[in-house]
Coordinates of C-alpha atoms in Angstrom, one line a residue:
M1 CA -7.5 -2.5 12.0
S2 CA -7.3 -6.0 10.7
G3 CA -4.1 -7.9 11.5
T4 CA -3.8 -9.3 8.2
F5 CA -0.4 -6.9 7.7
I6 CA 0.5 -7.3 11.3
G7 CA 3.9 -9.5 11.5
M8 CA 5.6 -7.7 8.8
P9 CA 9.1 -6.5 9.2
A10 CA 9.6 -2.8 10.5
F11 CA 9.5 -0.1 7.6
P12 CA 13.2 0.3 7.2
K13 CA 13.8 -3.7 6.7
A14 CA 10.7 -4.4 4.2
A15 CA 12.3 -0.8 2.2
H16 CA 15.6 -2.9 2.2
K17 CA 14.5 -5.3 0.4
A18 CA 12.2 -3.1 -1.8
V19 CA 14.8 -0.8 -2.8
H20 CA 17.0 -3.9 -4.2
D21 CA 14.4 -5.0 -6.5
T22 CA 14.8 -3.4 -9.8
T23 CA 11.4 -4.0 -11.4
L24 CA 9.7 -2.9 -8.7
R25 CA 11.5 0.4 -8.9
A26 CA 11.0 0.9 -12.7
N27 CA 7.3 -0.2 -12.3
L28 CA 6.6 2.6 -9.8
R29 CA 9.1 5.6 -11.1
H30 CA 6.8 5.0 -14.1
A31 CA 3.5 5.0 -12.7
T32 CA 4.0 7.5 -10.3
H33 CA 5.2 10.5 -12.9
T34 CA 3.0 9.5 -15.2
I35 CA 0.0 10.3 -12.9
R36 CA 1.4 13.1 -11.1
D37 CA 2.6 15.0 -14.0
K38 CA -0.9 14.9 -15.2
R39 CA -2.2 15.7 -12.3
A40 CA -0.6 18.7 -12.3
V41 CA -1.7 19.5 -16.0
A42 CA -5.6 19.1 -14.5
V43 CA -5.3 20.9 -11.0
S44 CA -3.7 24.2 -13.3
E45 CA -6.6 24.4 -15.2
L46 CA -8.7 25.9 -12.4
D47 CA -8.1 29.5 -11.4
D48 CA -9.4 28.5 -8.1
W49 CA -7.9 25.3 -7.1
A50 CA -6.4 27.2 -3.7
E51 CA -9.7 28.2 -2.7
L52 CA -11.5 24.9 -3.4
R53 CA -8.6 23.3 -1.5
E54 CA -9.4 25.7 1.6
A55 CA -12.9 25.0 1.3
G56 CA -12.3 21.2 1.4
K57 CA -10.3 22.1 4.3
Q58 CA -12.8 24.0 5.9
I59 CA -15.7 21.6 5.1
K60 CA -13.3 18.6 6.5
D61 CA -12.4 20.4 9.7
L62 CA -16.5 21.6 10.4
T63 CA -17.8 18.3 10.1
L64 CA -15.0 16.3 12.2
G65 CA -15.7 19.0 14.7
R66 CA -19.7 18.1 15.0
L67 CA -19.1 14.4 13.8
D68 CA -21.6 13.2 16.3
H69 CA -24.1 15.8 14.8
Y70 CA -24.3 14.9 11.4
L71 CA -23.8 11.3 12.2
I72 CA -27.2 11.0 13.6
Q73 CA -28.5 12.9 11.1
L74 CA -27.0 10.6 8.4
E75 CA -28.9 7.6 10.1
E76 CA -31.5 9.4 10.0
S77 CA -31.5 9.9 6.8
V78 CA -30.7 6.5 5.7
T79 CA -33.2 5.0 7.9
A80 CA -35.9 7.4 6.1
A81 CA -35.2 6.3 2.5
G82 CA -35.6 2.6 3.6
G83 CA -31.5 1.4 4.4
T84 CA -30.6 0.2 7.4
V85 CA -27.8 1.5 9.9
H86 CA -25.2 -0.6 11.6
W87 CA -22.7 0.8 13.9
A88 CA -19.6 -0.8 14.0
A89 CA -16.5 -0.3 16.8
D90 CA -13.9 -2.5 15.6
A91 CA -12.8 -4.2 12.7
A92 CA -14.2 -7.8 14.4
E93 CA -17.5 -5.8 14.9
A94 CA -17.9 -4.8 11.2
N95 CA -16.7 -8.3 10.1
R96 CA -19.3 -10.1 12.0
I97 CA -22.2 -7.4 10.6
V98 CA -21.3 -8.0 7.4
T99 CA -21.0 -12.0 7.5
K100 CA -24.6 -12.1 9.1
L101 CA -26.1 -10.0 6.8
V102 CA -24.6 -11.9 3.7
K103 CA -25.7 -15.4 5.3
A104 CA -28.8 -14.1 6.2
T105 CA -29.8 -13.6 2.1
G106 CA -28.9 -17.4 1.6
E107 CA -26.3 -16.7 -0.4
S108 CA -22.3 -17.9 -0.6
E109 CA -20.6 -15.3 -2.9
V110 CA -20.6 -11.2 -3.0
V111 CA -19.1 -9.2 -5.4
K112 CA -17.5 -5.9 -4.0
V113 CA -16.7 -2.4 -5.1
K114 CA -13.1 -1.7 -4.6
S115 CA -13.4 -0.3 -0.7
M116 CA -10.4 0.3 1.3
A117 CA -12.5 0.4 4.3
T118 CA -13.0 -3.3 4.0
Q119 CA -9.6 -4.1 2.8
E120 CA -8.7 -2.4 6.5
I121 CA -10.9 -4.5 8.5
G122 CA -9.6 -7.9 6.9
L123 CA -12.9 -8.1 5.1
N124 CA -12.2 -10.9 2.1
E125 CA -10.3 -13.3 4.5
H126 CA -13.1 -13.2 7.1
L127 CA -15.6 -14.4 4.7
E128 CA -13.4 -16.8 3.1
A129 CA -13.2 -18.6 6.9
E130 CA -17.0 -18.4 6.8
G131 CA -17.1 -20.1 3.9
I132 CA -18.2 -16.7 1.3
A133 CA -17.0 -16.5 -1.6
A134 CA -15.6 -12.5 -2.1
Y135 CA -14.9 -11.4 -5.4
E136 CA -13.0 -8.0 -6.5
T137 CA -14.4 -6.5 -9.8
D138 CA -11.9 -3.8 -9.9
L139 CA -9.6 -4.2 -12.5
A140 CA -6.6 -3.5 -10.3
E141 CA -8.1 -5.4 -7.3
L142 CA -8.7 -8.4 -9.4
I143 CA -5.1 -8.7 -10.2
V144 CA -4.0 -8.5 -6.7
Q145 CA -6.7 -11.2 -5.7
L146 CA -5.9 -13.6 -8.3
G147 CA -2.2 -12.9 -7.6
Q148 CA -2.4 -13.5 -4.0
D149 CA -1.1 -10.4 -3.9
R150 CA -1.5 -7.3 -1.9
P151 CA -2.9 -3.8 -2.9
S152 CA 0.4 -1.3 -2.7
H153 CA -0.9 2.1 -3.8
I154 CA -4.4 3.7 -3.0
L155 CA -5.4 4.6 -6.2
V156 CA -4.0 1.9 -8.4
P157 CA -3.7 -1.0 -6.0
A158 CA -1.5 -3.0 -8.4
I159 CA 1.0 -0.1 -9.4
H160 CA 4.0 -2.7 -8.5
R161 CA 3.1 -4.9 -11.3
N162 CA 3.8 -4.5 -15.0
R163 CA 1.7 -5.8 -18.0
S164 CA 3.4 -9.0 -18.6
E165 CA 3.1 -9.8 -15.0
I166 CA -0.3 -9.1 -15.1
R167 CA -0.7 -11.5 -18.6
D168 CA 1.1 -14.0 -16.5
I169 CA -1.2 -14.0 -13.2
F170 CA -4.4 -13.9 -15.9
R171 CA -3.3 -17.1 -17.6
D172 CA -1.9 -19.2 -14.6
T173 CA -5.1 -18.2 -12.3
M174 CA -8.3 -17.0 -13.7
G175 CA -9.5 -20.9 -14.5
R176 CA -9.7 -21.4 -10.8
W177 CA -11.9 -18.1 -9.8
G178 CA -14.2 -18.7 -12.7
R179 CA -14.1 -18.0 -16.6
P180 CA -10.1 -18.9 -17.9
A181 CA -8.1 -16.2 -20.0
P182 CA -8.5 -16.2 -23.5
E183 CA -5.9 -18.9 -25.4
G184 CA -3.0 -16.9 -26.3
L185 CA -3.6 -14.0 -24.4
S186 CA -1.0 -11.2 -24.8
D187 CA 0.1 -8.3 -22.7
S188 CA -2.0 -5.8 -24.8
P189 CA -4.0 -3.4 -22.1
A190 CA -6.6 -3.9 -24.4
E191 CA -6.7 -7.6 -24.8
L192 CA -6.1 -7.7 -20.7
A193 CA -9.2 -5.5 -20.2
E194 CA -11.3 -7.6 -22.4
A195 CA -10.1 -10.7 -20.5
A196 CA -10.8 -9.0 -17.4
R197 CA -14.3 -8.0 -18.4
L198 CA -15.4 -11.4 -19.8
H199 CA -14.1 -13.2 -16.6
L200 CA -15.9 -10.4 -14.5
R201 CA -19.4 -10.4 -16.3
E202 CA -20.4 -13.6 -15.4
K203 CA -20.1 -12.6 -11.8
F204 CA -21.9 -9.5 -12.1
L205 CA -25.1 -11.4 -13.9
R206 CA -25.1 -13.7 -11.2
A207 CA -24.6 -12.5 -7.7
K208 CA -27.3 -11.5 -5.7
V209 CA -25.4 -9.7 -3.2
G210 CA -23.0 -6.6 -3.4
I211 CA -20.4 -5.2 -0.7
S212 CA -19.4 -1.8 -1.0
G213 CA -17.8 1.1 0.8
A214 CA -18.1 5.0 -0.3
N215 CA -16.1 7.9 -1.0
F216 CA -18.6 10.4 0.8
M217 CA -21.5 10.1 2.7
V218 CA -24.7 13.2 2.6
A219 CA -25.7 13.7 5.9
E220 CA -28.8 15.7 4.8
T221 CA -30.2 13.4 2.5
G222 CA -28.6 10.0 3.3
T223 CA -26.9 9.5 0.0
L224 CA -23.7 7.6 -0.4
V225 CA -21.3 8.4 -3.6
V226 CA -18.8 6.4 -5.2
V227 CA -16.7 7.6 -7.8
E228 CA -15.0 5.1 -10.1
S229 CA -13.4 4.7 -13.3
E230 CA -14.3 1.5 -15.0
G231 CA -18.1 1.2 -14.6
N232 CA -17.7 -2.4 -12.2
G233 CA -18.7 -0.4 -9.7
R234 CA -22.2 0.5 -11.1
M235 CA -22.3 -3.1 -11.7
C236 CA -22.4 -3.9 -8.2
L237 CA -24.0 -1.0 -7.0
T238 CA -26.9 -1.8 -9.1
L239 CA -27.6 -5.3 -10.1
P240 CA -27.7 -7.2 -7.0
E241 CA -30.5 -7.6 -4.8
T242 CA -28.9 -6.8 -1.5
L243 CA -26.1 -3.9 -0.7
I244 CA -24.0 -3.8 2.1
S245 CA -21.7 -0.4 2.3
V246 CA -19.4 -0.5 5.0
V247 CA -18.1 3.2 5.4
G248 CA -15.6 4.9 8.2
I249 CA -18.1 7.5 10.0
E250 CA -15.0 10.7 8.8
K251 CA -16.5 10.2 5.1
V252 CA -20.1 12.3 6.1
V253 CA -19.9 15.6 4.8
P254 CA -22.9 17.7 5.6
T255 CA -24.6 18.8 2.4
W256 CA -24.8 18.5 -1.3
Q257 CA -23.3 21.8 -1.6
D258 CA -20.4 21.0 0.3
L259 CA -20.0 17.1 -2.1
E260 CA -19.5 20.0 -4.8
V261 CA -16.2 21.0 -3.1
F262 CA -14.8 17.2 -3.5
L263 CA -16.3 16.4 -7.0
Q264 CA -14.2 18.9 -8.2
T265 CA -10.8 18.5 -6.6
L266 CA -11.0 14.5 -5.9
P267 CA -10.9 13.3 -9.6
R268 CA -8.2 16.0 -10.9
S269 CA -6.0 14.7 -7.7
S270 CA -6.3 11.0 -8.2
T271 CA -6.7 10.1 -12.1
A272 CA -5.9 13.7 -13.6
E273 CA -10.1 14.0 -14.9
R274 CA -12.2 17.0 -14.8
M275 CA -14.8 14.4 -13.2
N276 CA -14.7 10.8 -12.8
P277 CA -16.4 8.9 -15.6
Y278 CA -19.1 7.2 -13.4
T279 CA -20.0 8.7 -10.3
S280 CA -23.2 6.7 -8.6
M281 CA -25.5 7.9 -6.0
W282 CA -28.2 5.9 -4.3
T283 CA -30.4 6.9 -1.3
G284 CA -31.7 3.8 0.7
T285 CA -34.4 2.1 -1.9
T286 CA -36.2 2.5 -4.3
D287 CA -39.0 0.4 -5.9
N288 CA -37.8 -1.5 -8.8
D289 CA -34.7 0.4 -9.0
G290 CA -31.5 -1.2 -7.8
P291 CA -31.0 -3.2 -5.3
H292 CA -34.2 -4.3 -3.0
T293 CA -32.4 -4.2 0.5
F294 CA -29.7 -1.5 1.4
H295 CA -27.6 -1.7 4.9
L296 CA -24.7 0.9 5.8
V297 CA -22.4 -0.4 8.0
L298 CA -20.5 3.0 9.9
L299 CA -16.9 1.9 10.8
D300 CA -15.1 3.5 13.2
N301 CA -11.9 1.4 14.3
G302 CA -9.8 3.9 15.8
R303 CA -10.9 6.9 14.4
T304 CA -12.7 8.5 17.4
D305 CA -9.0 8.1 19.0
T306 CA -8.1 9.7 16.4
L307 CA -10.3 12.3 16.5
A308 CA -9.5 13.1 20.3
D309 CA -5.9 14.1 18.8
E310 CA -5.7 17.9 18.2
V311 CA -2.8 17.5 15.5
G312 CA -3.4 13.8 14.1
R313 CA -7.3 14.3 13.4
Q314 CA -6.6 16.1 10.1
A315 CA -5.3 12.7 8.7
L316 CA -9.2 12.1 9.0
R317 CA -9.6 15.1 6.0
C318 CA -8.4 12.7 3.6
I319 CA -10.2 11.7 0.6
R320 CA -8.2 8.7 -0.6
C321 CA -7.2 10.5 -3.8
S322 CA -3.4 9.0 -3.4
A323 CA -1.8 12.3 -4.8
C324 CA 0.6 12.5 -1.6
L325 CA 1.7 9.0 -2.9
N326 CA 2.9 9.8 -6.2
V327 CA 4.9 12.9 -5.2
C328 CA 7.1 11.4 -2.5
P329 CA 10.4 10.2 -3.2
V330 CA 10.4 7.7 0.1
Y331 CA 7.0 5.9 -1.5
E332 CA 8.8 6.0 -5.0
R333 CA 11.8 4.0 -3.8
A334 CA 10.2 1.5 -1.4
G335 CA 6.4 0.8 -2.9
G336 CA 3.5 0.2 -0.7
H337 CA 4.3 -2.9 0.6
A338 CA 7.2 -1.8 3.2
Y339 CA 4.0 0.2 4.4
G340 CA 2.9 -2.9 6.6
S341 CA -0.8 -1.7 5.4
V342 CA -3.5 -1.1 3.0
Y343 CA -3.1 3.0 3.3
P344 CA 0.8 3.1 1.7
G345 CA 2.7 6.5 1.5
P346 CA 2.6 9.4 3.6
I347 CA -0.8 9.4 4.2
G348 CA -0.7 6.1 5.5
A349 CA 2.4 6.9 7.8
I350 CA 0.5 9.5 9.9
L351 CA -3.0 7.3 9.5
T352 CA -2.0 3.9 10.1
P353 CA -0.4 4.2 13.3
Q354 CA -3.0 6.5 14.8
L355 CA -5.8 3.7 13.7
R356 CA -3.7 0.9 15.1
G357 CA -1.9 2.5 17.9
T358 CA 2.1 2.5 18.2
A359 CA 2.7 -1.0 20.0
S360 CA 4.0 -3.3 17.1
E361 CA 7.1 -2.8 15.2
V362 CA 6.0 -2.1 12.2
D363 CA 3.7 0.7 13.3
A364 CA 6.3 2.4 15.5
S365 CA 8.4 2.6 12.4
L366 CA 5.8 4.3 9.8
P367 CA 6.3 7.9 11.2
Y368 CA 10.0 7.6 10.3
A369 CA 9.3 6.7 6.7
S370 CA 9.8 10.4 5.6
S371 CA 11.9 12.6 4.4
L372 CA 10.0 15.4 5.9
C373 CA 10.3 17.2 2.2
G374 CA 6.6 18.2 2.6
A375 CA 5.8 17.8 -1.3
C376 CA 2.9 15.7 0.3
Y377 CA 1.2 18.6 1.5
D378 CA 1.9 20.7 -1.3
V379 CA -0.5 18.3 -3.1
C380 CA -2.9 17.5 -1.2
P381 CA -6.2 18.8 -2.3
V382 CA -7.3 19.1 1.6
A383 CA -4.1 20.4 2.8
I384 CA -3.5 17.8 5.5
D385 CA -0.1 19.1 6.6
I386 CA 1.3 15.5 6.9
P387 CA 5.2 16.8 7.8
E388 CA 3.3 18.4 10.7
V389 CA 1.6 15.0 11.9
L390 CA 4.7 12.8 11.2
V391 CA 7.0 14.9 14.0
H392 CA 4.0 14.6 16.4
L393 CA 3.7 11.0 16.1
R394 CA 7.6 10.6 16.4
E395 CA 7.4 12.1 19.6
K396 CA 4.6 10.0 20.6
V397 CA 6.7 6.8 19.9
A398 CA 10.0 8.3 21.7
E399 CA 7.8 8.5 24.5
Q400 CA 6.9 4.8 24.6
G401 CA 10.8 4.6 25.4
G402 CA 12.6 1.7 23.9
P403 CA 16.7 0.4 23.5
G404 CA 17.2 3.3 20.5
H405 CA 15.1 5.9 22.2
R406 CA 16.3 5.6 25.8
L407 CA 20.2 5.8 24.8
E408 CA 19.6 8.8 22.2
K409 CA 17.3 10.5 25.5
A410 CA 20.7 9.8 27.6
A411 CA 23.0 11.0 24.9
I412 CA 20.4 14.4 24.9
K413 CA 20.9 14.3 28.6
A414 CA 24.9 14.2 28.7
A415 CA 25.3 16.6 26.2
G416 CA 23.0 19.1 27.7
W417 CA 24.8 18.8 31.0
V418 CA 28.1 19.6 28.9
L419 CA 26.8 22.8 27.0
D420 CA 25.7 23.7 30.5
H421 CA 29.4 23.5 31.5
P422 CA 31.9 25.6 29.4
S423 CA 35.3 24.4 31.1
A424 CA 34.1 20.9 30.4
L425 CA 33.0 21.5 26.7
A426 CA 36.2 23.2 26.5
M427 CA 38.6 20.5 28.0
G428 CA 36.1 17.8 25.4
E429 CA 37.0 19.5 22.5
R430 CA 41.1 19.5 23.3
A431 CA 41.0 16.1 24.0
A432 CA 39.3 15.7 20.7
S433 CA 41.7 17.9 18.9
K434 CA 44.7 15.9 20.1
T435 CA 43.6 12.9 19.3
R436 CA 41.9 13.1 16.1
A437 CA 44.6 11.0 14.4
L438 CA 43.0 8.1 16.0
H439 CA 38.9 8.8 15.2
P440 CA 37.4 6.4 13.0
K441 CA 36.0 7.0 9.6
K442 CA 32.9 5.6 10.2
L443 CA 30.6 5.1 13.8
P444 CA 30.0 2.0 15.1
G445 CA 26.8 0.7 15.9
P446 CA 24.1 -0.8 12.8
G447 CA 22.2 2.8 12.8
A448 CA 25.4 4.6 13.0
R449 CA 27.2 2.8 9.8
Q450 CA 24.2 3.1 7.9
W451 CA 24.4 6.9 7.9
T452 CA 28.2 7.0 7.2
E453 CA 28.3 4.2 5.1
S454 CA 28.0 6.9 2.1
R455 CA 29.2 9.9 4.4
D456 CA 32.7 10.9 5.9
L457 CA 32.4 11.8 9.4
P458 CA 33.7 15.5 9.6
E459 CA 37.5 16.1 10.3
M460 CA 38.3 17.4 13.6
P461 CA 40.2 20.8 13.3
A462 CA 44.0 20.9 14.8
E463 CA 42.7 22.9 17.7
P464 CA 39.2 24.3 18.9
F465 CA 37.8 27.2 17.6
R466 CA 38.0 28.9 21.2
D467 CA 41.6 28.5 21.4
W468 CA 41.9 29.6 18.0
W469 CA 40.4 33.1 18.9
K470 CA 41.8 33.4 21.7
K471 CA 45.2 33.5 20.2
N472 CA 44.2 35.8 16.9
R473 CA 41.5 37.7 18.0
T474 CA 42.2 39.1 21.8

């Protein structure tokens, strides 16, 4: 993944700051509760939701099990339809490919459909360094870009902003990126949307190059699919002369029949809609209809390594609906920025450490950014057992060692020895009871102190249980 977020503090440090931001917490609480309540209603309308969920899981697992076959089939189908396929092993290679393709057109600006894959590789920053302006056209992504911010949610990247903050961003920065915000702009949703529409319209009509991701790729026909709610994606996918799509290799599905399952589960799990307002599909190029040139960049960037992990690979089932974020008590309080990745929330806590590895402090901390309550698994439309993967990744992090883990390992070893020697355990219990008046109310050390700030240590009894038993039961 891109180094854009590397260097951020570990999750506990970042979250500690976030939970004291009352505005952020209010914004997150209102937005996540609204989305998840609507989703519950939309899902309850389908009597066969459980069967659709299981079907989605099995389709994804089948595809991942034969990913090499379906990717080759996809490449053949895209090529036969007039497109060109490029393979990118990592972020650096993907950025080089896209930059070269844009420069070959002679253009110095591109319009973009909301794409987490391009955020993952830091494409906007790379293009800017090469003298190419990349304009986000999704409303929430536009807000993030104009505010020089980072996305904090998979579905609603600007979920941490309220209407007043968005109005101020539009007023202050729109003019530097193109058409300025209208005079007297209020924080009315209708006025904010109209300001964005006017600002983006000139970019849609001028741009010769569009960049997108894709929600799905159909191997049998080489068709790519983008689902969205605003219509900006349709503009970016049809008006430019050249279209470049950067897509993770796990987004392929074998057939159109498989696609049918996800077009039912994705909208209900994400926006609580029965179907997406805009579902755009394209297969290669067609004369006098849409872009003249189409390039597909298939992105690995850690996905093959993730696939090799028998437990962790289920994270690759993810269809980016964000349902897990909206029910997570940790995400609701900490927000997305604390995760240090474009993939926040429960899915980010298992996907990011697998794509990036756990060498950095922030990545090693992500598997612990969860209460393991299991709400994320309950709402996942492809049945990713996120708690299972979190525990699996915690084991991997612990195996790496480090001061805290070495101390824990030593403590567990010592405890094991004591429990294997009853006489030593009995002596320790008696010593603890006799010295109970001297026991502290809080444990020493930063980690233990945080745990006992709001919890009293259990009070030691006057005598050990085994001594009481001997007196009263023998």
